[in-house]
């Protein structure tokens, strides 16, 4: 395998010194890029892009050709696991993901098995192997999964939700059913992520997009506990290097001590917490990723630069431990040149902080 030419992202996650703050963007491949829209039209739909290793590789590399990014992220989706469990995933235009056979009761949960990552999910592993070759050691490749709680919200709600009444009804009226589902999901995520590492992923990220809709007690019981189980089960070293793990709970700023205590290497932050506050609370234990509001990319170049400078100052002169990112995925109507302004600003403005 080609030697890694730029390992800033891996080094910062492990709190080793770096010459500038590494940067990548959540959802950096996607609809805000015209070249993505073109390829998706050619593939037909989103899942056809994911299932074809050459398409998935091409889409992963598209943002890296435009911008000086320090990491690539596997082009896939968190909903591949529920799809492999037989729930029948469709992406309806304008409607987001929909499951034909959502989980409604204990019997549904009992029926589902742990997908074999090299069989039902073999297309994802093929994509990882193809992307690793395509990257040719330029930057590390991030593998990822949804958290069990976040996956369960889609599986029980049957798609995207606003009020989350079905999953909360299950959590509070039938907790054993939900725990059985979350436990099966945790086992599935462990085997899926370990297979991604074996296929070539050099770092792992778990997206807990919906953990932040829970009370602190329920967050611990239904989300954090299962992410901790996953962290315990992951391969943490491969190809002679540590494979860093980042946990991201959107709206999880109040729980970062507990998230850091899982043994993860880094905690992802949205924009509702000051990174200086996060650093004071957990900076001795973990690296931090974040935390610019993705809507800042609608602003003028001067305003974007000012915000980058502000976040860098908040993190301070520490040489390592910060991976710059948006606090959530880039919006689909952001002009690509604004993303360029953002990435250039991190690359240039962060250097004085690493002297
Ligand atoms: O129409 C299209 O072309 C599909 C849009 C799209 C894309 C580009 C979807 C459907 N998924 C993806 C790719 C994707 N999703 C990636 C890889 C690309 C990259 O980051 O560059 C990743 C990491 C995800 C992760 C993902 N999918 C999350 C967790 C992160 C987050 O943004 O919160 C979630 C919640 C999903 C579900 C999902 N998949 C797609 C959509 C539109 C959604 C969100 C639905 C909702 O709002 O509930």
GROMACS .gro file of C-alpha atoms and ligand atoms in nm:
model
  403
    1UNK     CA    1   0.000   0.000   0.000
    2UNK     CA    2   0.129   0.350  -0.090
    3UNK     CA    3   0.297   0.546   0.192
    4UNK     CA    4   0.072   0.821   0.335
    5UNK     CA    5   0.190   1.159   0.201
    6UNK     CA    6  -0.027   1.378   0.424
    7UNK     CA    7  -0.103   1.235   0.769
    8UNK     CA    8  -0.193   1.563   0.944
    9UNK     CA    9  -0.549   1.447   1.006
   10UNK     CA   10  -0.441   1.120   1.174
   11UNK     CA   11  -0.169   1.295   1.373
   12UNK     CA   12  -0.401   1.567   1.504
   13UNK     CA   13  -0.656   1.305   1.615
   14UNK     CA   14  -0.379   1.131   1.811
   15UNK     CA   15  -0.253   1.464   1.949
   16UNK     CA   16   0.080   1.445   1.774
   17UNK     CA   17   0.224   1.781   1.652
   18UNK     CA   18   0.115   1.910   1.310
   19UNK     CA   19   0.230   2.207   1.098
   20UNK     CA   20  -0.124   2.338   1.037
   21UNK     CA   21  -0.478   2.246   1.144
   22UNK     CA   22  -0.613   1.964   0.926
   23UNK     CA   23  -0.952   2.022   0.766
   24UNK     CA   24  -1.226   1.825   0.592
   25UNK     CA   25  -1.602   1.880   0.562
   26UNK     CA   26  -1.884   1.653   0.669
   27UNK     CA   27  -2.075   1.555   0.351
   28UNK     CA   28  -1.792   1.698   0.141
   29UNK     CA   29  -1.900   1.479  -0.152
   30UNK     CA   30  -2.253   1.555  -0.258
   31UNK     CA   31  -2.517   1.764  -0.420
   32UNK     CA   32  -2.357   2.108  -0.376
   33UNK     CA   33  -2.098   1.997  -0.637
   34UNK     CA   34  -2.212   2.008  -1.003
   35UNK     CA   35  -1.976   1.720  -1.090
   36UNK     CA   36  -2.155   1.508  -0.826
   37UNK     CA   37  -2.498   1.589  -0.967
   38UNK     CA   38  -2.376   1.496  -1.312
   39UNK     CA   39  -2.245   1.155  -1.204
   40UNK     CA   40  -2.555   1.083  -0.997
   41UNK     CA   41  -2.773   1.150  -1.301
   42UNK     CA   42  -2.557   0.905  -1.495
   43UNK     CA   43  -2.581   0.639  -1.221
   44UNK     CA   44  -2.959   0.687  -1.199
   45UNK     CA   45  -2.997   0.722  -0.824
   46UNK     CA   46  -2.807   0.757  -0.501
   47UNK     CA   47  -2.784   0.387  -0.405
   48UNK     CA   48  -2.655   0.299  -0.755
   49UNK     CA   49  -2.370   0.543  -0.693
   50UNK     CA   50  -2.294   0.368  -0.364
   51UNK     CA   51  -2.316   0.015  -0.507
   52UNK     CA   52  -2.071   0.077  -0.790
   53UNK     CA   53  -1.713   0.091  -0.654
   54UNK     CA   54  -1.582   0.303  -0.943
   55UNK     CA   55  -1.864   0.557  -0.910
   56UNK     CA   56  -1.824   0.568  -0.530
   57UNK     CA   57  -1.449   0.620  -0.573
   58UNK     CA   58  -1.494   0.897  -0.829
   59UNK     CA   59  -1.744   1.082  -0.608
   60UNK     CA   60  -1.516   1.047  -0.303
   61UNK     CA   61  -1.228   1.203  -0.496
   62UNK     CA   62  -1.427   1.493  -0.648
   63UNK     CA   63  -1.397   1.735  -0.351
   64UNK     CA   64  -1.025   1.649  -0.315
   65UNK     CA   65  -0.961   1.768  -0.670
   66UNK     CA   66  -1.120   2.105  -0.594
   67UNK     CA   67  -0.986   2.170  -0.244
   68UNK     CA   68  -0.679   2.111  -0.025
   69UNK     CA   69  -0.850   1.872   0.214
   70UNK     CA   70  -0.665   1.657   0.468
   71UNK     CA   71  -0.897   1.355   0.459
   72UNK     CA   72  -1.130   1.166   0.227
   73UNK     CA   73  -1.451   1.004   0.351
   74UNK     CA   74  -1.595   0.686   0.207
   75UNK     CA   75  -1.888   0.765  -0.020
   76UNK     CA   76  -2.176   0.561   0.118
   77UNK     CA   77  -2.454   0.618   0.369
   78UNK     CA   78  -2.535   0.526   0.727
   79UNK     CA   79  -2.851   0.348   0.612
   80UNK     CA   80  -2.663   0.065   0.436
   81UNK     CA   81  -2.689  -0.149   0.753
   82UNK     CA   82  -3.070  -0.130   0.790
   83UNK     CA   83  -3.095  -0.191   0.414
   84UNK     CA   84  -2.879  -0.504   0.451
   85UNK     CA   85  -3.107  -0.612   0.739
   86UNK     CA   86  -3.389  -0.634   0.483
   87UNK     CA   87  -3.590  -0.318   0.555
   88UNK     CA   88  -3.609  -0.215   0.188
   89UNK     CA   89  -3.440   0.126   0.156
   90UNK     CA   90  -3.552   0.378  -0.106
   91UNK     CA   91  -3.446   0.737  -0.157
   92UNK     CA   92  -3.749   0.934  -0.273
   93UNK     CA   93  -3.667   1.263  -0.444
   94UNK     CA   94  -3.746   1.549  -0.212
   95UNK     CA   95  -3.853   1.311   0.063
   96UNK     CA   96  -3.528   1.163   0.186
   97UNK     CA   97  -3.482   0.799   0.284
   98UNK     CA   98  -3.786   0.569   0.318
   99UNK     CA   99  -3.804   0.210   0.446
  100UNK     CA  100  -4.069  -0.019   0.294
  101UNK     CA  101  -4.063  -0.251   0.597
  102UNK     CA  102  -3.998  -0.045   0.914
  103UNK     CA  103  -3.957  -0.207   1.256
  104UNK     CA  104  -4.285  -0.202   1.450
  105UNK     CA  105  -4.267  -0.471   1.719
  106UNK     CA  106  -4.054  -0.729   1.903
  107UNK     CA  107  -4.115  -0.992   1.634
  108UNK     CA  108  -3.969  -0.762   1.369
  109UNK     CA  109  -3.658  -0.713   1.582
  110UNK     CA  110  -3.623  -1.086   1.654
  111UNK     CA  111  -3.628  -1.161   1.281
  112UNK     CA  112  -3.337  -0.938   1.184
  113UNK     CA  113  -2.983  -1.077   1.172
  114UNK     CA  114  -2.634  -0.929   1.179
  115UNK     CA  115  -2.540  -0.857   0.814
  116UNK     CA  116  -2.219  -1.014   0.684
  117UNK     CA  117  -1.998  -0.718   0.587
  118UNK     CA  118  -1.832  -0.908   0.302
  119UNK     CA  119  -2.162  -1.041   0.168
  120UNK     CA  120  -2.470  -0.815   0.189
  121UNK     CA  121  -2.241  -0.518   0.251
  122UNK     CA  122  -1.962  -0.639   0.024
  123UNK     CA  123  -2.025  -0.346  -0.213
  124UNK     CA  124  -1.917  -0.106   0.064
  125UNK     CA  125  -1.593  -0.300   0.123
  126UNK     CA  126  -1.526  -0.301  -0.253
  127UNK     CA  127  -1.573   0.076  -0.252
  128UNK     CA  128  -1.327   0.112   0.039
  129UNK     CA  129  -1.064  -0.097  -0.143
  130UNK     CA  130  -1.114   0.094  -0.469
  131UNK     CA  131  -1.100   0.434  -0.299
  132UNK     CA  132  -0.780   0.342  -0.109
  133UNK     CA  133  -0.617   0.260  -0.442
  134UNK     CA  134  -0.757   0.577  -0.602
  135UNK     CA  135  -0.621   0.795  -0.321
  136UNK     CA  136  -0.272   0.660  -0.380
  137UNK     CA  137  -0.165   0.764  -0.029
  138UNK     CA  138  -0.248   1.134  -0.076
  139UNK     CA  139  -0.466   1.162   0.237
  140UNK     CA  140  -0.617   0.910   0.481
  141UNK     CA  141  -0.958   0.751   0.421
  142UNK     CA  142  -1.230   0.780   0.685
  143UNK     CA  143  -1.473   0.490   0.723
  144UNK     CA  144  -1.800   0.550   0.906
  145UNK     CA  145  -2.128   0.424   1.041
  146UNK     CA  146  -2.437   0.563   1.211
  147UNK     CA  147  -2.475   0.510   1.585
  148UNK     CA  148  -2.721   0.237   1.687
  149UNK     CA  149  -2.965   0.498   1.823
  150UNK     CA  150  -2.952   0.708   1.504
  151UNK     CA  151  -2.998   0.400   1.284
  152UNK     CA  152  -3.287   0.283   1.503
  153UNK     CA  153  -3.467   0.618   1.461
  154UNK     CA  154  -3.479   0.568   1.083
  155UNK     CA  155  -3.571   0.197   1.115
  156UNK     CA  156  -3.861   0.257   1.355
  157UNK     CA  157  -3.987   0.588   1.213
  158UNK     CA  158  -3.964   0.443   0.860
  159UNK     CA  159  -3.755   0.739   0.741
  160UNK     CA  160  -3.669   1.093   0.838
  161UNK     CA  161  -3.862   1.229   1.134
  162UNK     CA  162  -3.928   1.558   1.311
  163UNK     CA  163  -4.095   1.458   1.636
  164UNK     CA  164  -3.956   1.103   1.676
  165UNK     CA  165  -4.278   0.981   1.839
  166UNK     CA  166  -4.257   0.617   1.721
  167UNK     CA  167  -3.903   0.556   1.843
  168UNK     CA  168  -3.972   0.736   2.173
  169UNK     CA  169  -4.289   0.534   2.221
  170UNK     CA  170  -4.081   0.219   2.178
  171UNK     CA  171  -3.812   0.354   2.415
  172UNK     CA  172  -4.055   0.437   2.693
  173UNK     CA  173  -4.337   0.183   2.647
  174UNK     CA  174  -4.137  -0.117   2.525
  175UNK     CA  175  -3.772  -0.059   2.625
  176UNK     CA  176  -3.671  -0.428   2.597
  177UNK     CA  177  -3.768  -0.430   2.229
  178UNK     CA  178  -3.558  -0.124   2.159
  179UNK     CA  179  -3.262  -0.258   2.360
  180UNK     CA  180  -3.266  -0.579   2.159
  181UNK     CA  181  -3.263  -0.374   1.838
  182UNK     CA  182  -2.984  -0.144   1.963
  183UNK     CA  183  -2.776  -0.443   2.070
  184UNK     CA  184  -2.810  -0.608   1.728
  185UNK     CA  185  -2.721  -0.277   1.565
  186UNK     CA  186  -2.412  -0.235   1.787
  187UNK     CA  187  -2.290  -0.585   1.689
  188UNK     CA  188  -2.359  -0.506   1.323
  189UNK     CA  189  -2.173  -0.173   1.342
  190UNK     CA  190  -1.869  -0.340   1.506
  191UNK     CA  191  -1.840  -0.603   1.234
  192UNK     CA  192  -1.912  -0.346   0.958
  193UNK     CA  193  -1.650  -0.096   1.080
  194UNK     CA  194  -1.387  -0.364   1.145
  195UNK     CA  195  -1.441  -0.488   0.790
  196UNK     CA  196  -1.395  -0.132   0.662
  197UNK     CA  197  -1.062  -0.116   0.849
  198UNK     CA  198  -0.954  -0.452   0.704
  199UNK     CA  199  -1.049  -0.318   0.358
  200UNK     CA  200  -0.839  -0.003   0.407
  201UNK     CA  201  -1.020   0.261   0.617
  202UNK     CA  202  -0.755   0.446   0.822
  203UNK     CA  203  -0.984   0.623   1.069
  204UNK     CA  204  -1.345   0.571   1.181
  205UNK     CA  205  -1.628   0.808   1.260
  206UNK     CA  206  -1.964   0.731   1.421
  207UNK     CA  207  -2.247   0.970   1.338
  208UNK     CA  208  -2.498   1.004   1.620
  209UNK     CA  209  -2.708   1.262   1.441
  210UNK     CA  210  -3.014   1.218   1.664
  211UNK     CA  211  -2.866   1.146   2.012
  212UNK     CA  212  -2.923   1.512   2.098
  213UNK     CA  213  -3.303   1.476   2.100
  214UNK     CA  214  -3.286   1.267   2.419
  215UNK     CA  215  -3.283   1.363   2.786
  216UNK     CA  216  -2.944   1.311   2.957
  217UNK     CA  217  -3.063   0.985   3.118
  218UNK     CA  218  -3.210   0.852   2.797
  219UNK     CA  219  -2.902   0.956   2.600
  220UNK     CA  220  -2.689   0.742   2.831
  221UNK     CA  221  -2.928   0.447   2.819
  222UNK     CA  222  -3.020   0.440   2.450
  223UNK     CA  223  -2.731   0.604   2.267
  224UNK     CA  224  -2.404   0.643   2.456
  225UNK     CA  225  -2.404   0.295   2.607
  226UNK     CA  226  -2.411   0.136   2.261
  227UNK     CA  227  -2.146   0.368   2.118
  228UNK     CA  228  -1.924   0.270   2.414
  229UNK     CA  229  -1.982  -0.097   2.331
  230UNK     CA  230  -1.878  -0.027   1.972
  231UNK     CA  231  -1.560   0.159   2.074
  232UNK     CA  232  -1.466  -0.145   2.287
  233UNK     CA  233  -1.515  -0.380   1.993
  234UNK     CA  234  -1.323  -0.192   1.723
  235UNK     CA  235  -0.989  -0.275   1.566
  236UNK     CA  236  -0.769   0.010   1.685
  237UNK     CA  237  -0.454  -0.073   1.494
  238UNK     CA  238  -0.393  -0.170   1.131
  239UNK     CA  239  -0.103  -0.147   0.884
  240UNK     CA  240   0.121  -0.059   1.181
  241UNK     CA  241  -0.076   0.257   1.270
  242UNK     CA  242  -0.345   0.346   1.518
  243UNK     CA  243  -0.693   0.376   1.367
  244UNK     CA  244  -0.846   0.678   1.545
  245UNK     CA  245  -1.217   0.676   1.631
  246UNK     CA  246  -1.430   0.993   1.641
  247UNK     CA  247  -1.774   1.004   1.805
  248UNK     CA  248  -2.008   1.281   1.693
  249UNK     CA  249  -2.336   1.343   1.874
  250UNK     CA  250  -2.512   1.638   1.717
  251UNK     CA  251  -2.633   1.864   1.998
  252UNK     CA  252  -2.425   1.658   2.241
  253UNK     CA  253  -2.218   1.944   2.388
  254UNK     CA  254  -2.352   1.890   2.737
  255UNK     CA  255  -2.225   1.529   2.742
  256UNK     CA  256  -1.870   1.557   2.609
  257UNK     CA  257  -1.707   1.432   2.931
  258UNK     CA  258  -1.912   1.113   2.908
  259UNK     CA  259  -1.846   1.077   2.537
  260UNK     CA  260  -1.471   1.121   2.594
  261UNK     CA  261  -1.484   0.856   2.869
  262UNK     CA  262  -1.586   0.587   2.616
  263UNK     CA  263  -1.222   0.559   2.510
  264UNK     CA  264  -1.271   0.723   2.169
  265UNK     CA  265  -0.981   0.928   2.031
  266UNK     CA  266  -1.182   1.234   1.933
  267UNK     CA  267  -1.516   1.403   1.994
  268UNK     CA  268  -1.700   1.578   1.711
  269UNK     CA  269  -1.864   1.910   1.801
  270UNK     CA  270  -2.151   2.092   1.635
  271UNK     CA  271  -2.157   2.475   1.659
  272UNK     CA  272  -2.368   2.509   1.974
  273UNK     CA  273  -2.066   2.485   2.204
  274UNK     CA  274  -1.752   2.702   2.219
  275UNK     CA  275  -1.449   2.491   2.129
  276UNK     CA  276  -1.256   2.668   2.410
  277UNK     CA  277  -1.512   2.536   2.658
  278UNK     CA  278  -1.495   2.185   2.509
  279UNK     CA  279  -1.115   2.193   2.522
  280UNK     CA  280  -1.112   2.302   2.888
  281UNK     CA  281  -1.348   2.017   2.973
  282UNK     CA  282  -1.204   1.722   2.775
  283UNK     CA  283  -0.896   1.850   2.589
  284UNK     CA  284  -0.660   1.645   2.807
  285UNK     CA  285  -0.834   1.320   2.705
  286UNK     CA  286  -0.941   1.353   2.342
  287UNK     CA  287  -0.891   1.550   2.024
  288UNK     CA  288  -1.176   1.773   1.903
  289UNK     CA  289  -1.332   1.802   1.562
  290UNK     CA  290  -1.541   2.097   1.451
  291UNK     CA  291  -1.704   2.337   1.495
  292UNK     CA  292  -1.813   2.599   1.241
  293UNK     CA  293  -2.184   2.644   1.168
  294UNK     CA  294  -2.234   2.506   0.813
  295UNK     CA  295  -2.461   2.803   0.737
  296UNK     CA  296  -2.156   3.031   0.772
  297UNK     CA  297  -2.072   2.913   0.418
  298UNK     CA  298  -2.353   3.140   0.291
  299UNK     CA  299  -2.158   3.445   0.417
  300UNK     CA  300  -1.903   3.669   0.244
  301UNK     CA  301  -1.540   3.551   0.212
  302UNK     CA  302  -1.440   3.806   0.480
  303UNK     CA  303  -1.701   3.675   0.723
  304UNK     CA  304  -1.597   3.312   0.661
  305UNK     CA  305  -1.230   3.401   0.721
  306UNK     CA  306  -1.322   3.591   1.036
  307UNK     CA  307  -1.513   3.290   1.172
  308UNK     CA  308  -1.225   3.051   1.095
  309UNK     CA  309  -0.983   3.288   1.273
  310UNK     CA  310  -1.219   3.309   1.569
  311UNK     CA  311  -1.245   2.930   1.609
  312UNK     CA  312  -0.867   2.892   1.573
  313UNK     CA  313  -0.815   3.152   1.846
  314UNK     CA  314  -1.066   2.980   2.070
  315UNK     CA  315  -0.882   2.651   2.032
  316UNK     CA  316  -0.553   2.831   2.090
  317UNK     CA  317  -0.183   2.775   2.021
  318UNK     CA  318  -0.162   2.406   2.089
  319UNK     CA  319   0.006   2.249   1.787
  320UNK     CA  320  -0.235   1.957   1.774
  321UNK     CA  321  -0.563   1.800   1.885
  322UNK     CA  322  -0.796   1.998   1.656
  323UNK     CA  323  -0.942   1.883   1.327
  324UNK     CA  324  -1.127   2.173   1.165
  325UNK     CA  325  -1.468   2.084   1.024
  326UNK     CA  326  -1.821   2.209   0.992
  327UNK     CA  327  -2.046   2.129   1.288
  328UNK     CA  328  -2.270   1.925   1.056
  329UNK     CA  329  -2.295   1.843   0.684
  330UNK     CA  330  -2.246   2.111   0.419
  331UNK     CA  331  -2.580   2.241   0.287
  332UNK     CA  332  -2.669   2.142  -0.066
  333UNK     CA  333  -2.716   2.500  -0.192
  334UNK     CA  334  -2.378   2.633  -0.075
  335UNK     CA  335  -2.172   2.778  -0.364
  336UNK     CA  336  -1.866   2.553  -0.410
  337UNK     CA  337  -1.636   2.858  -0.412
  338UNK     CA  338  -1.746   2.944  -0.057
  339UNK     CA  339  -1.635   2.598   0.057
  340UNK     CA  340  -1.303   2.677  -0.116
  341UNK     CA  341  -1.274   3.004   0.078
  342UNK     CA  342  -1.332   2.815   0.402
  343UNK     CA  343  -1.072   2.544   0.336
  344UNK     CA  344  -0.810   2.791   0.216
  345UNK     CA  345  -0.872   3.003   0.526
  346UNK     CA  346  -0.808   2.706   0.757
  347UNK     CA  347  -0.493   2.609   0.567
  348UNK     CA  348  -0.348   2.960   0.572
  349UNK     CA  349  -0.474   3.110   0.896
  350UNK     CA  350  -0.391   2.805   1.109
  351UNK     CA  351  -0.017   2.799   1.039
  352UNK     CA  352   0.077   3.071   1.296
  353UNK     CA  353  -0.101   2.863   1.562
  354UNK     CA  354   0.144   2.577   1.508
  355UNK     CA  355   0.474   2.761   1.554
  356LIG     O1  356  -2.971   1.276  -0.338
  356LIG     C1  357  -2.856   1.237  -0.316
  356LIG     O2  358  -2.763   1.246  -0.398
  356LIG     C2  359  -2.831   1.170  -0.186
  356LIG     C3  360  -2.787   1.263  -0.082
  356LIG     C4  361  -2.700   1.183   0.013
  356LIG     C5  362  -2.558   1.182   0.017
  356LIG     C6  363  -2.465   1.261  -0.070
  356LIG     C7  364  -2.745   1.090   0.109
  356LIG     C8  365  -2.885   1.050   0.138
  356LIG     N1  366  -2.634   1.034   0.170
  356LIG     C9  367  -2.518   1.089   0.118
  356LIG    C10  368  -2.380   1.052   0.150
  356LIG    C11  369  -2.341   1.042   0.292
  356LIG     N2  370  -2.425   1.031   0.400
  356LIG    C12  371  -2.206   1.037   0.340
  356LIG    C13  372  -2.081   1.030   0.254
  356LIG    C14  373  -2.046   1.156   0.183
  356LIG    C15  374  -1.960   1.256   0.253
  356LIG     O3  375  -1.966   1.278   0.374
  356LIG     O4  376  -1.885   1.320   0.178
  356LIG    C16  377  -2.213   1.030   0.479
  356LIG    C17  378  -2.098   1.030   0.576
  356LIG    C18  379  -2.352   1.025   0.515
  356LIG    C19  380  -2.399   1.009   0.651
  356LIG    C20  381  -2.542   1.023   0.683
  356LIG     N3  382  -2.651   0.987   0.609
  356LIG    C21  383  -2.590   1.070   0.808
  356LIG    C22  384  -2.502   1.108   0.925
  356LIG    C23  385  -2.440   1.242   0.910
  356LIG    C24  386  -2.537   1.358   0.906
  356LIG     O5  387  -2.535   1.430   0.804
  356LIG     O6  388  -2.610   1.379   1.004
  356LIG    C25  389  -2.730   1.067   0.805
  356LIG    C26  390  -2.825   1.109   0.915
  356LIG    C27  391  -2.769   1.013   0.679
  356LIG    C28  392  -2.907   0.985   0.634
  356LIG    C29  393  -2.933   1.045   0.502
  356LIG     N4  394  -2.886   0.993   0.385
  356LIG    C30  395  -2.924   1.073   0.280
  356LIG    C31  396  -3.001   1.180   0.334
  356LIG    C32  397  -3.065   1.288   0.253
  356LIG    C33  398  -3.001   1.163   0.473
  356LIG    C34  399  -3.059   1.259   0.575
  356LIG    C35  400  -3.202   1.241   0.594
  356LIG    C36  401  -3.250   1.317   0.716
  356LIG     O7  402  -3.237   1.441   0.720
  356LIG     O8  403  -3.302   1.251   0.808
   0.00000   0.00000   0.00000
